[in-house]
Structure formats: C-alpha cells, structure tokens
Coordinates of C-alpha atoms and ligand atoms in Angstrom, one line a residue:
M1 CA 0.0 0.0 0.0
G2 CA 1.1 3.6 -0.4
V3 CA 2.1 6.0 -3.0
S4 CA 5.6 4.7 -3.4
T5 CA 4.1 1.8 -5.4
V6 CA 2.2 4.1 -7.8
T7 CA 4.8 6.8 -8.2
Q8 CA 5.6 5.7 -11.8
Q9 CA 1.9 5.7 -12.8
Q10 CA 1.5 9.0 -11.0
S11 CA 4.1 10.6 -13.1
N12 CA 2.6 9.1 -16.3
H13 CA -1.0 9.9 -15.5
Q14 CA -2.7 12.0 -18.1
P15 CA -5.7 14.1 -17.6
S16 CA -8.8 13.7 -19.8
A17 CA -8.9 15.6 -23.1
A18 CA -11.4 18.1 -21.7
V19 CA -9.3 18.9 -18.6
A20 CA -6.1 19.0 -20.6
A21 CA -7.7 21.5 -23.0
F22 CA -8.9 23.7 -20.1
L23 CA -5.4 23.6 -18.5
R24 CA -3.8 24.7 -21.8
R25 CA -5.9 27.8 -22.0
P26 CA -4.2 30.9 -20.5
K27 CA -6.0 31.9 -17.3
Q28 CA -7.3 35.5 -16.9
L29 CA -9.6 37.3 -14.6
W30 CA -13.4 37.2 -15.2
I31 CA -14.7 40.8 -15.1
D32 CA -17.9 42.2 -16.5
G33 CA -18.6 39.0 -18.5
T34 CA -15.3 38.7 -20.2
W35 CA -11.7 37.5 -19.7
V36 CA -9.2 40.3 -18.9
D37 CA -5.6 40.5 -17.9
S38 CA -4.6 41.6 -14.4
V39 CA -2.7 44.9 -14.3
S40 CA -0.1 43.2 -12.1
G41 CA 1.4 41.1 -14.9
R42 CA 2.2 38.5 -12.2
A43 CA 1.3 34.8 -12.1
I44 CA 0.5 32.4 -9.3
E45 CA 1.8 28.9 -10.0
V46 CA -0.7 26.0 -9.7
Y47 CA 0.6 22.6 -8.6
D48 CA -0.7 19.1 -8.7
P49 CA -0.5 18.1 -5.0
A50 CA 0.0 14.4 -5.9
T51 CA 3.3 15.1 -7.7
G52 CA 4.3 18.6 -6.7
R53 CA 4.6 19.5 -10.4
Q54 CA 3.3 22.7 -11.8
I55 CA 0.2 22.2 -14.0
D56 CA -1.0 25.7 -14.7
S57 CA -0.8 29.3 -13.5
V58 CA -3.4 31.9 -12.7
Q59 CA -3.1 35.6 -12.6
A60 CA -2.4 37.6 -9.4
G61 CA -5.2 40.1 -9.4
V62 CA -4.5 43.3 -7.4
A63 CA -6.4 46.3 -6.0
A64 CA -6.8 47.9 -9.5
D65 CA -8.3 44.7 -10.8
V66 CA -10.6 44.5 -7.8
D67 CA -11.7 48.1 -8.5
R68 CA -12.7 47.1 -12.0
A69 CA -14.6 44.1 -10.8
V70 CA -16.4 46.0 -8.1
A71 CA -17.3 48.7 -10.6
A72 CA -18.8 46.0 -12.9
A73 CA -20.6 44.4 -10.0
S74 CA -21.9 47.8 -8.8
A75 CA -23.2 48.7 -12.3
A76 CA -24.8 45.3 -12.7
F77 CA -26.5 45.7 -9.3
E78 CA -28.2 48.9 -10.5
S79 CA -28.9 47.6 -14.0
A80 CA -32.3 46.8 -15.4
A81 CA -30.8 43.6 -16.8
W82 CA -30.4 42.3 -13.2
R83 CA -32.6 44.4 -11.0
G84 CA -35.4 44.3 -13.5
L85 CA -35.5 40.5 -13.4
R86 CA -38.4 38.9 -11.6
P87 CA -37.6 36.6 -8.7
A88 CA -38.7 33.7 -10.8
D89 CA -36.2 34.7 -13.5
R90 CA -33.3 34.6 -10.9
E91 CA -34.6 31.2 -9.8
A92 CA -34.5 29.9 -13.4
L93 CA -31.0 31.3 -13.9
L94 CA -29.8 29.5 -10.8
W95 CA -31.4 26.2 -12.0
R96 CA -29.8 26.6 -15.4
L97 CA -26.4 27.1 -13.7
S98 CA -27.0 24.0 -11.6
D99 CA -27.8 22.0 -14.8
L100 CA -24.6 23.2 -16.4
V101 CA -22.5 22.2 -13.4
A102 CA -24.3 18.8 -13.5
R103 CA -23.6 18.6 -17.3
D104 CA -19.8 19.2 -16.7
A105 CA -19.7 17.3 -13.4
D106 CA -17.0 14.9 -14.6
I107 CA -14.7 17.7 -15.9
L108 CA -15.2 19.7 -12.7
A109 CA -14.6 16.7 -10.5
E110 CA -11.4 15.8 -12.3
L111 CA -10.2 19.4 -12.3
E112 CA -10.9 19.8 -8.6
S113 CA -9.1 16.5 -7.8
L114 CA -6.1 17.6 -9.8
D115 CA -6.0 21.1 -8.3
N116 CA -6.7 20.2 -4.7
G117 CA -5.5 16.6 -4.5
K118 CA -8.7 15.0 -3.3
P119 CA -10.0 11.7 -4.7
V120 CA -11.9 12.3 -7.9
G121 CA -14.8 10.2 -6.6
L122 CA -15.1 12.3 -3.5
A123 CA -14.9 15.5 -5.6
R124 CA -17.7 14.2 -7.8
M125 CA -19.9 13.1 -4.9
V126 CA -19.3 15.8 -2.4
D127 CA -18.0 18.9 -4.1
V128 CA -19.7 18.8 -7.5
N129 CA -23.0 17.1 -6.5
G130 CA -23.0 19.3 -3.4
A131 CA -22.7 22.4 -5.6
V132 CA -25.5 21.3 -7.9
E133 CA -27.8 20.6 -4.9
Y134 CA -26.9 23.9 -3.2
L135 CA -27.7 25.9 -6.4
R136 CA -31.1 24.2 -6.7
Y137 CA -32.0 24.7 -3.0
M138 CA -31.0 28.4 -3.1
A139 CA -32.8 28.9 -6.5
G140 CA -36.0 28.2 -4.6
W141 CA -35.4 31.1 -2.2
A142 CA -35.4 33.7 -4.9
T143 CA -39.2 33.6 -5.0
K144 CA -39.6 33.2 -1.3
I145 CA -38.0 36.4 0.1
H146 CA -40.7 38.6 1.4
G147 CA -41.4 41.1 4.2
R148 CA -44.3 41.6 6.6
V149 CA -46.8 44.3 7.4
I150 CA -46.7 45.9 10.8
H151 CA -49.4 48.1 12.3
P152 CA -47.4 50.1 14.8
S153 CA -48.8 51.9 17.9
F154 CA -47.0 55.1 17.1
A155 CA -49.0 58.1 18.3
G156 CA -46.9 60.9 16.8
L157 CA -49.2 61.4 13.7
P158 CA -52.7 62.0 15.1
G159 CA -55.4 61.2 12.7
A160 CA -53.2 59.2 10.3
E161 CA -53.5 55.5 9.7
I162 CA -50.0 54.1 9.8
T163 CA -48.8 50.9 8.1
V164 CA -45.2 49.7 8.0
N165 CA -43.9 47.4 5.3
A166 CA -40.9 45.7 6.7
V167 CA -39.0 44.4 3.6
R168 CA -35.6 43.0 2.8
D169 CA -33.5 44.6 0.1
P170 CA -30.5 42.8 -1.5
V171 CA -27.5 44.0 0.4
G172 CA -25.5 45.1 -2.8
V173 CA -22.1 44.0 -4.0
V174 CA -20.8 41.0 -2.1
G175 CA -17.1 40.2 -1.8
Q176 CA -16.6 36.5 -1.4
I177 CA -13.3 35.1 -0.2
V178 CA -13.0 31.3 0.0
P179 CA -10.4 28.7 1.0
W180 CA -8.8 25.7 -0.8
N181 CA -10.4 22.7 0.9
F182 CA -13.6 22.6 -1.1
P183 CA -12.9 25.2 -3.8
L184 CA -16.0 24.9 -6.1
L185 CA -18.4 24.1 -3.3
M186 CA -17.3 27.0 -1.2
A187 CA -17.6 29.3 -4.2
V188 CA -21.2 28.0 -4.7
W189 CA -22.1 28.4 -1.0
K190 CA -21.2 32.1 -1.4
L191 CA -22.6 32.8 -4.9
A192 CA -25.9 31.0 -4.7
P193 CA -27.6 32.8 -1.7
A194 CA -26.2 36.1 -2.9
L195 CA -27.7 35.6 -6.4
A196 CA -31.0 34.3 -5.0
A197 CA -31.3 37.5 -3.0
G198 CA -30.5 39.7 -6.0
C199 CA -26.9 40.7 -5.0
T200 CA -23.9 40.9 -7.4
C201 CA -20.6 39.2 -6.6
V202 CA -16.9 39.5 -6.7
L203 CA -15.3 36.1 -5.9
K204 CA -11.7 35.6 -4.8
P205 CA -10.8 32.0 -4.8
A206 CA -7.9 30.6 -2.8
E207 CA -4.5 31.1 -4.5
Q208 CA -3.8 27.3 -4.4
T209 CA -7.1 26.3 -6.0
S210 CA -8.6 28.8 -8.4
L211 CA -9.3 26.5 -11.4
T212 CA -12.8 25.4 -10.8
A213 CA -13.9 29.0 -10.0
L214 CA -12.6 30.1 -13.3
Y215 CA -14.4 27.2 -15.0
L216 CA -17.6 28.1 -13.2
A217 CA -17.3 31.7 -14.4
E218 CA -18.0 30.6 -18.0
L219 CA -20.9 28.4 -16.9
V220 CA -22.4 31.5 -15.1
A221 CA -22.3 33.3 -18.4
E222 CA -23.6 30.3 -20.4
A223 CA -26.5 30.1 -17.9
G224 CA -27.5 33.6 -18.9
F225 CA -26.6 35.8 -15.9
P226 CA -26.0 39.3 -17.1
A227 CA -22.4 40.5 -17.4
G228 CA -21.0 41.9 -14.2
V229 CA -23.3 39.9 -11.9
V230 CA -20.6 37.4 -11.1
N231 CA -16.9 38.4 -11.3
V232 CA -13.9 36.2 -10.4
V233 CA -10.6 37.8 -9.4
T234 CA -7.9 35.3 -8.7
G235 CA -5.0 36.6 -6.5
L236 CA -3.4 36.6 -3.1
G237 CA -5.3 37.2 0.1
H238 CA -3.3 40.1 1.2
E239 CA -3.6 41.8 -2.2
A240 CA -6.9 40.9 -4.0
G241 CA -8.6 39.7 -0.8
A242 CA -7.6 42.8 1.2
A243 CA -8.6 45.1 -1.6
L244 CA -12.1 43.6 -1.5
V245 CA -12.4 44.0 2.2
A246 CA -11.3 47.7 2.0
H247 CA -13.4 48.6 -1.0
P248 CA -16.0 51.3 -0.1
D249 CA -18.5 50.0 -2.7
V250 CA -18.5 46.4 -1.4
A251 CA -21.5 46.1 0.9
K252 CA -20.7 42.7 2.4
I253 CA -17.9 40.2 2.8
A254 CA -18.6 36.5 3.0
F255 CA -15.5 34.7 4.1
T256 CA -14.5 31.1 4.8
G257 CA -11.0 30.3 6.1
S258 CA -8.8 30.5 9.1
T259 CA -9.8 32.3 12.3
E260 CA -6.6 34.3 12.1
V261 CA -7.5 35.8 8.8
G262 CA -11.2 36.0 9.7
K263 CA -10.3 38.4 12.5
I264 CA -8.3 40.6 10.2
I265 CA -11.2 40.7 7.7
G266 CA -13.8 41.3 10.4
R267 CA -11.8 44.3 11.7
G268 CA -11.3 45.6 8.2
C269 CA -15.0 45.4 7.4
M270 CA -15.8 47.7 10.3
D271 CA -13.9 50.6 8.6
T272 CA -16.8 51.0 6.1
M273 CA -19.3 49.1 8.3
K274 CA -19.6 46.3 5.8
R275 CA -21.8 43.4 6.6
V276 CA -19.7 40.4 7.3
S277 CA -20.2 36.7 7.7
L278 CA -17.3 34.5 8.8
E279 CA -17.0 30.7 8.7
L280 CA -13.8 30.0 10.4
G281 CA -11.7 27.2 11.9
G282 CA -12.6 24.5 14.3
K283 CA -11.3 21.8 16.6
S284 CA -14.4 19.7 16.7
P285 CA -14.8 17.1 19.5
V286 CA -16.0 13.6 18.9
I287 CA -17.4 12.0 22.1
V288 CA -17.7 8.2 22.1
C289 CA -19.8 6.9 25.0
A290 CA -19.6 3.5 26.6
D291 CA -22.8 2.5 25.0
A292 CA -21.8 3.4 21.4
D293 CA -22.1 0.9 18.7
L294 CA -18.5 0.4 17.9
D295 CA -19.1 -1.0 14.4
K296 CA -20.5 2.5 13.6
A297 CA -18.5 4.6 15.9
I298 CA -15.0 3.4 14.9
P299 CA -15.4 4.1 11.1
G300 CA -17.5 7.1 12.0
A301 CA -14.9 8.7 14.2
A302 CA -12.1 7.8 11.7
M303 CA -13.8 9.4 8.8
A304 CA -14.8 12.4 10.9
I305 CA -11.1 13.3 10.8
F306 CA -9.7 11.5 7.7
F307 CA -12.4 12.6 5.2
N308 CA -10.8 15.1 2.8
A309 CA -7.4 14.4 4.5
G310 CA -8.7 16.3 7.6
Q311 CA -8.8 19.6 5.6
V312 CA -12.4 20.2 6.8
C313 CA -13.4 23.1 9.1
T314 CA -15.7 20.7 11.0
A315 CA -13.1 17.8 11.1
G316 CA -13.5 15.7 14.2
S317 CA -10.0 16.4 15.4
R318 CA -10.4 15.8 19.1
L319 CA -11.5 12.4 20.2
Y320 CA -12.9 11.7 23.7
V321 CA -13.5 8.1 24.5
D322 CA -15.2 6.6 27.6
A323 CA -12.5 4.8 29.6
K324 CA -14.6 1.7 29.7
I325 CA -14.2 1.1 26.0
Y326 CA -11.0 3.1 25.4
E327 CA -8.7 0.2 24.7
P328 CA -10.9 -1.7 22.1
F329 CA -12.0 1.6 20.5
M330 CA -8.4 2.9 20.0
A331 CA -7.3 -0.5 18.7
G332 CA -10.2 -0.4 16.2
I333 CA -9.6 3.2 15.0
A334 CA -5.8 2.6 14.7
A335 CA -6.5 -0.4 12.5
F336 CA -9.0 1.5 10.4
A337 CA -6.5 4.4 10.0
S338 CA -3.6 2.3 8.9
G339 CA -5.9 0.6 6.4
I340 CA -6.9 3.8 4.6
K341 CA -5.6 3.8 1.1
V342 CA -3.6 7.0 0.6
G343 CA -2.7 7.9 -3.0
P344 CA -3.2 10.3 -5.9
G345 CA -6.7 11.7 -6.5
W346 CA -7.1 10.1 -9.9
A347 CA -6.5 6.5 -8.7
P348 CA -9.9 4.8 -8.3
D349 CA -8.9 3.0 -5.1
T350 CA -7.6 6.1 -3.3
Q351 CA -9.5 6.9 -0.1
M352 CA -7.4 9.8 1.0
G353 CA -5.3 12.1 -1.2
P354 CA -2.4 14.4 -0.5
L355 CA -2.7 17.7 1.4
V356 CA -3.2 20.8 -0.8
S357 CA 0.3 22.2 -0.7
A358 CA 3.8 21.7 0.4
E359 CA 3.2 24.5 3.0
Q360 CA 0.2 22.6 4.4
Q361 CA 2.1 19.3 4.5
A362 CA 5.0 21.0 6.4
R363 CA 2.6 22.6 8.8
V364 CA 0.8 19.4 9.6
L365 CA 4.1 17.4 10.0
S366 CA 5.4 20.1 12.3
Y367 CA 2.2 19.8 14.4
I368 CA 2.8 16.0 14.7
E369 CA 6.3 16.7 16.0
I370 CA 5.0 19.3 18.4
G371 CA 2.4 16.7 19.6
K372 CA 5.1 14.0 20.2
A373 CA 7.3 16.5 22.0
E374 CA 4.4 17.5 24.2
G375 CA 4.0 13.9 25.3
G376 CA 1.3 12.6 22.8
E377 CA 1.6 8.9 22.1
L378 CA 1.9 8.2 18.4
L379 CA -0.4 5.2 17.6
V380 CA -0.3 5.3 13.8
G381 CA 1.0 7.4 10.9
G382 CA 3.1 10.5 12.0
E383 CA 5.0 11.0 8.8
A384 CA 4.9 11.9 5.1
Q385 CA 4.2 9.2 2.6
G386 CA 6.1 8.6 -0.7
D387 CA 8.9 10.6 -2.2
E388 CA 6.8 13.1 -4.2
G389 CA 3.6 15.0 -3.6
Y390 CA 2.2 16.3 -0.3
F391 CA 1.1 13.1 1.4
V392 CA 0.7 12.7 5.1
K393 CA -0.3 9.3 6.6
P394 CA -3.5 9.2 8.7
T395 CA -2.2 10.0 12.2
I396 CA -3.5 9.3 15.7
L397 CA -1.9 10.9 18.8
A398 CA -3.2 9.3 22.1
N399 CA -3.0 10.2 25.7
V400 CA -3.1 13.9 25.1
N401 CA -4.3 16.6 27.5
P402 CA -6.1 19.9 27.2
A403 CA -3.0 22.0 27.7
M404 CA -1.2 20.7 24.6
R405 CA -1.1 22.8 21.5
V406 CA -2.2 19.9 19.3
V407 CA -5.4 19.8 21.4
R408 CA -6.0 23.5 21.3
E409 CA -4.9 24.5 17.8
E410 CA -6.5 23.7 14.4
I411 CA -4.1 21.4 12.5
F412 CA -6.2 21.0 9.3
G413 CA -4.8 17.7 8.3
P414 CA -5.2 14.0 8.9
V415 CA -4.3 14.1 12.6
V416 CA -6.6 13.3 15.5
V417 CA -5.8 13.7 19.2
A418 CA -7.4 11.3 21.6
Q419 CA -7.9 11.0 25.4
K420 CA -10.2 9.0 27.6
F421 CA -12.9 10.4 30.0
A422 CA -14.6 8.9 33.1
T423 CA -17.9 10.7 33.3
I424 CA -20.2 12.5 31.0
D425 CA -19.7 15.8 32.8
E426 CA -16.0 15.4 32.2
A427 CA -16.6 14.6 28.5
V428 CA -18.7 17.7 28.1
K429 CA -16.2 19.9 29.9
L430 CA -13.3 18.6 27.8
A431 CA -15.3 19.1 24.6
N432 CA -16.3 22.7 25.5
T433 CA -12.7 23.6 26.5
S434 CA -11.8 25.2 23.2
D435 CA -11.8 28.6 21.6
Y436 CA -13.7 27.0 18.7
G437 CA -17.3 25.9 18.5
L438 CA -18.0 24.7 14.9
G439 CA -19.0 21.1 15.1
A440 CA -19.2 18.2 17.5
S441 CA -20.4 14.6 17.5
V442 CA -21.7 12.2 20.1
W443 CA -21.8 8.5 19.6
S444 CA -24.2 6.6 21.8
E445 CA -27.1 4.1 21.4
G446 CA -28.9 5.8 24.3
L447 CA -31.2 8.6 23.1
S448 CA -31.3 10.4 26.5
T449 CA -27.5 10.2 27.0
A450 CA -26.9 11.5 23.5
H451 CA -29.5 14.3 23.9
R452 CA -28.2 15.3 27.3
I453 CA -24.7 15.7 25.9
A454 CA -25.7 17.3 22.6
S455 CA -27.7 20.0 24.4
R456 CA -24.7 21.0 26.5
L457 CA -22.2 21.2 23.7
Q458 CA -21.1 24.6 22.5
A459 CA -21.1 24.1 18.7
G460 CA -23.0 25.3 15.7
S461 CA -23.6 21.7 14.5
V462 CA -23.9 18.8 16.8
W463 CA -24.2 15.3 15.2
V464 CA -25.5 12.2 17.0
N465 CA -24.1 9.0 15.6
C466 CA -22.8 10.8 12.5
H467 CA -20.3 13.5 11.7
N468 CA -19.9 16.1 8.9
A469 CA -23.5 15.8 7.7
I470 CA -24.3 19.1 5.9
D471 CA -27.3 20.2 4.0
P472 CA -28.3 23.4 2.2
A473 CA -31.4 23.7 4.3
V474 CA -29.7 23.4 7.7
P475 CA -28.0 26.4 9.3
F476 CA -24.3 26.1 9.5
G477 CA -21.7 28.1 11.3
G478 CA -19.8 28.5 14.5
F479 CA -20.1 29.4 18.2
K480 CA -17.2 31.3 19.8
Q481 CA -14.1 31.9 17.5
S482 CA -15.4 29.6 14.8
G483 CA -17.2 32.4 13.2
L484 CA -20.0 34.9 12.9
G485 CA -23.4 34.3 11.2
R486 CA -25.0 31.2 9.8
E487 CA -24.9 30.0 6.2
H488 CA -27.5 27.8 4.5
G489 CA -31.2 27.9 4.8
E490 CA -33.1 31.1 5.4
E491 CA -30.2 32.4 7.5
A492 CA -28.0 32.6 4.3
I493 CA -30.7 34.7 2.7
N494 CA -30.9 37.0 5.7
L495 CA -27.1 37.5 5.5
H496 CA -27.6 38.9 2.0
T497 CA -30.5 41.1 2.6
E498 CA -30.9 44.4 4.5
P499 CA -34.1 44.9 6.5
K500 CA -35.9 48.1 5.7
S501 CA -39.0 49.5 7.2
I502 CA -41.2 51.7 4.9
W503 CA -43.7 53.8 6.8
Y504 CA -47.0 54.8 5.2
A505 CA -49.1 57.5 6.9
V506 CA -52.3 57.8 5.0
Ligands
NAP1 P1 -6.6 31.6 4.9 O1 -5.3 32.4 4.9 O2 -7.6 31.9 6.0 O3 -7.2 31.7 3.5 C1 -8.6 31.8 3.2 C2 -8.9 32.8 2.1 O4 -8.6 34.1 2.6 C3 -7.9 32.7 0.9 O5 -8.7 33.0 -0.3 C4 -6.9 33.7 1.3 O6 -6.1 34.1 0.2 C5 -7.7 34.8 1.8 N1 -6.9 35.8 2.6 C6 -5.8 35.5 3.3 N2 -5.3 36.7 3.9 C7 -6.2 37.6 3.6 C8 -6.4 39.0 4.0 N3 -5.5 39.6 4.7 N4 -7.4 39.7 3.5 C9 -8.3 39.1 2.7 N5 -8.3 37.8 2.3 C10 -7.2 37.1 2.8 O7 -6.3 30.1 5.0 P2 -5.0 29.4 4.4 O8 -3.8 30.2 4.5 O9 -5.4 28.9 3.1 O10 -4.8 28.2 5.4 C11 -4.3 28.4 6.7 C12 -5.0 27.7 7.8 O11 -6.4 28.1 7.8 C13 -5.2 26.2 7.6 O12 -4.1 25.4 8.0 C14 -6.4 25.9 8.4 O13 -6.1 25.7 9.7 C15 -7.2 27.1 8.2 N6 -8.3 27.0 7.2 C16 -9.5 26.8 7.6 C17 -10.5 26.6 6.7 C18 -11.9 26.5 7.1 O14 -12.8 26.1 6.3 N7 -12.3 26.8 8.3 C19 -10.3 26.6 5.3 C20 -8.9 26.8 4.9 C21 -8.0 27.0 5.9 P3 -4.8 33.2 -0.2 O15 -5.3 32.1 -1.0 O16 -3.9 34.1 -0.9 O17 -4.2 32.7 1.2
MG2 MG1 -3.2 32.1 3.7

C-alpha cells in the first residue's frame, strides 16, 4: 500500500482531453462578462498536490483589478438587466447554472481533484454534487423572500392611519473570499444565496485552487446571468482579498477560512461598516460513549477526521472516548486508520489524497512533531508518505491533555488527538474547553444520553451517531471563535438582505 508503489503511474497519469484543454488555455480574470488580464502582470503557479509538479498558472489580481470588478458588480447591481428580473427569473438562472454544473460534473470533479488533491470520486460526490444541490436549493429562495406588514402603535401622527412594510433589500455587491479545501463548493455556497437575494458578486478563490472557480465563471455566463453579476478575481489574500475588504463599494464580505484571517477581515469590514459573515476554523470534538455501537463509531470517528485528509473546518479532530471502551476503541480506529488507502486523487482506489500544498504538508508534519514533543503517544502514521507530492499518513496521537497545542490549535490535516474520559460531565467539559465551536459529534445508542450531551455542547452543528452531515437547508456556522453568522437555509438569505421599514401614513 502507499504512494511509493504508484509513483511511476502517477508521473505518467494524463488528464482527460477536456481537462487538458482547459489547462492549456491561458487563465485570466473574469470581469464584466469577459476575460481580462490583471494589471499586475504577475502569475501564481498552480501545482498538482500528488506530484508537486506545476500544472498551470493563474493571474495575481491586485487592487486595481478589484476596482474594475467592483465597478462592474456595482453597475450590474443597479442595472435593469439584473434588478429588473423577476424573482422567478433569478430562480430559473440558478437552476440553469445547476444544470450546467451537472452537465460538466466529470470535468469539474477531475479538475478539482487535480488542483486540490482529493480523490476524484469524492470530488464528484461531495464537491460537484453538493454544488448542484446547493444551487437548486437556493434557487427556490429567490421567489420566497418577502417582508411583513406591521401596524405600529405610534402616536406621533394623530389622525393618520399608519402601516409599515418591513421588507428585505438585497445588500448590494458581495465580496466572497474562499479557501482551498472545497474550492468549487465554497464558491457556490457564497454565490448561490447572494444571487438568489439579488446581489452581485466578486469572488476571490484561494490562491492554491482557483481553477474550478474560473471554469464556473463561464458556466455562469452560459446560464445567462447578465455581465457583471458574477466576477472572479484570482489573486493573493493580502492583495486581491484585502482590496475587496477595503473597497467602499462592497456592501458585504462573506469569508470562509482561518480564524486568524477572519479576525483581520472582520476588523477591516468595520472601517466601512460592511456586513460580514465568517465561517472559520474548528477543533471539533467527537465523544464516544460507553454504549456506542463500535461498528458504527469506529469508522464514523475515523472518517470524521480523515475525510478530505482532515482539511475540513468541522473535522472531528479531538477524540474523547469513555475509559470503559478506550482500549478496544483505540485499537479499532488505529487499525482503520492504517488501512486507509492513501494515494493520488485520480486513482480509483484512493481513499485519502495528498494535502493541498507543500506548505500545508510541512505545517501538519510540524504539528505532529509538536504533539510528540508535548507527550502525545503516536499510535499510527506520523509521517509523510512517498517521495513526491504532499502526502501525510493518517495519524493518531493518544493520551493527550487539554494543555497541549495539538489539542487547542487547528491542524487542518489527517491528525486526530485522543484521550479518555470517566464521566459524561468530564466529556462535556473537555469538549467545550476550546476557543472554537463549529462542530461536535456524540456516539451513543442511548437517546437520552446522546441528547443530554448534545444539548450541552457549544457548537453550531452537533451530530449524533454521524459527523460532517451538511445540507443546504440546515443552518451552518460557529459558536465562539469559529465564526459569525450562519450560512445555508433562510439564514443565508438573511445574510444577503438588508431589513428596511417603509412607513405609510395615510
Ligand atoms: P486563509 O489564509 O484563511 O485563506 C482563506 C482565504 O482568505 C484565501 O482566499 C486567502 O487568500 C484569503 N486571505 C488571506 N489573507 C487575507 C487577507 N489579509 N485579506 C483578505 N483575504 C485574505 O487560510 P490558508 O492560509 O489557506 O490556510 C491556513 C489555515 O487556515 C489552515 O491550515 C487551516 O487551519 C485554516 N483553514 C480553515 C478553513 C476552514 O474552512 N475553516 C479553510 C482553509 C484553511 P490566499 O489564497 O492568498 O491565502
Ligand atoms: Mg493564507
């Protein structure tokens, strides 16, 4: 097992004709419905994480490019071509876009796998199908945004009959800054509610993984969205991203990424009082009770962390196991982890791909060293795999304690830290001892035990006997330093609309 056995094939692997053709095309910025060059003249290299070899490059958009994109988005926001559309027309456009993403699902999945490293089957099932379903769910909201009528008790206008229409206006131009772990899906999570609400968009993909966002830009045009409604500016966070945050004509920033950058963005937004939603990091606990069904809990807890190589904001990266079952549980999860097939994304039997970048691989490996130095006991993994690409083996560090950095800090890789607990109170206390509060799971066959724990956990999503279940209809976001605001469902529409009260005195 392992990449060393497929290195030769890896080097020889050829992308499909459609993906090869896309890669050959020079990449530009998508502004006002057309491809344009960045004024910077600089490129960002794009690497295949399975080989470390360069496969493409994208342009490094800068503030002047963001100015152009925001101007296009502002003009589109005011245009009859967009503002004049009926809600049902926006719904139809979003459906058409979902159909185009579905039509090109194989291309998008292959491209995502090549760019990010994830297994192509996972990209197809989770990223691309997830994007299609998200667009379709949000399409339905376009026709369901409405206000309410209030009859106030206001006495300041004697003789007048007063009615208030409390409505929701689209917020305006939305700047969308997304990370590299689910590049297409994160872009769609940002674009779909904004478009359903009637906003216009400037999207900045992650520097490591911009390819599917550029592919999507043309699908947006093919679907029939007017020029300027969606713009894509590739570039670096501290250049293109920061310019979006600072731009006075951007009404709202929607961000997913690290808590560290989220704080910078949140502060930046206050300068012009931008609306801001932040989906940030996590250190999500997985609590395995003594009455858990181990046949479900062992693979469940393993995939809670190893899915997408642990590069998931809700990854179940802290494992708390009842002392009564600690030994058999840890033996089971260690066996599961060492059986995970790690390899290049294109190989059909790959279960876990490489990490996204050399930087991320180095970061994760350094956390493993920190964990060992802090006294964590390495059960499996703990090292890179193969001699090329950014692979890290599934890793379990046991006997940790809450003071350790590997327990407190987000690693964002295939590394889980584990410790036992004696009582439910202790499990809840350990789980809640974190600056983060994004996800959590509880594994128990007892409904009342599971419910009692779930109701005490400080997390935006709590899963019982499952982990990482996500749906466009279900609010998603974090407690504490895991973020601000909730995406998905009606909450996502609320993030993109501005409440307005219109008073009528007649
Ligand atoms: P990041 O820096 O938070 O990047 C997320 C996005 O923000 C990227 O598009 C990034 O651009 C942009 N950005 C960075 N600095 C910015 C700034 N000053 N102003 C505006 N935009 C800015 O995350 P990362 O560097 O890719 O990863 C670092 C760590 O963040 C990971 O190890 C992980 O712990 C965490 N992370 C969390 C999530 C999550 O979903 N919660 C996702 C990704 C990463 P660039 O592409 O140029 O960086
Ligand atoms: Mg960064």
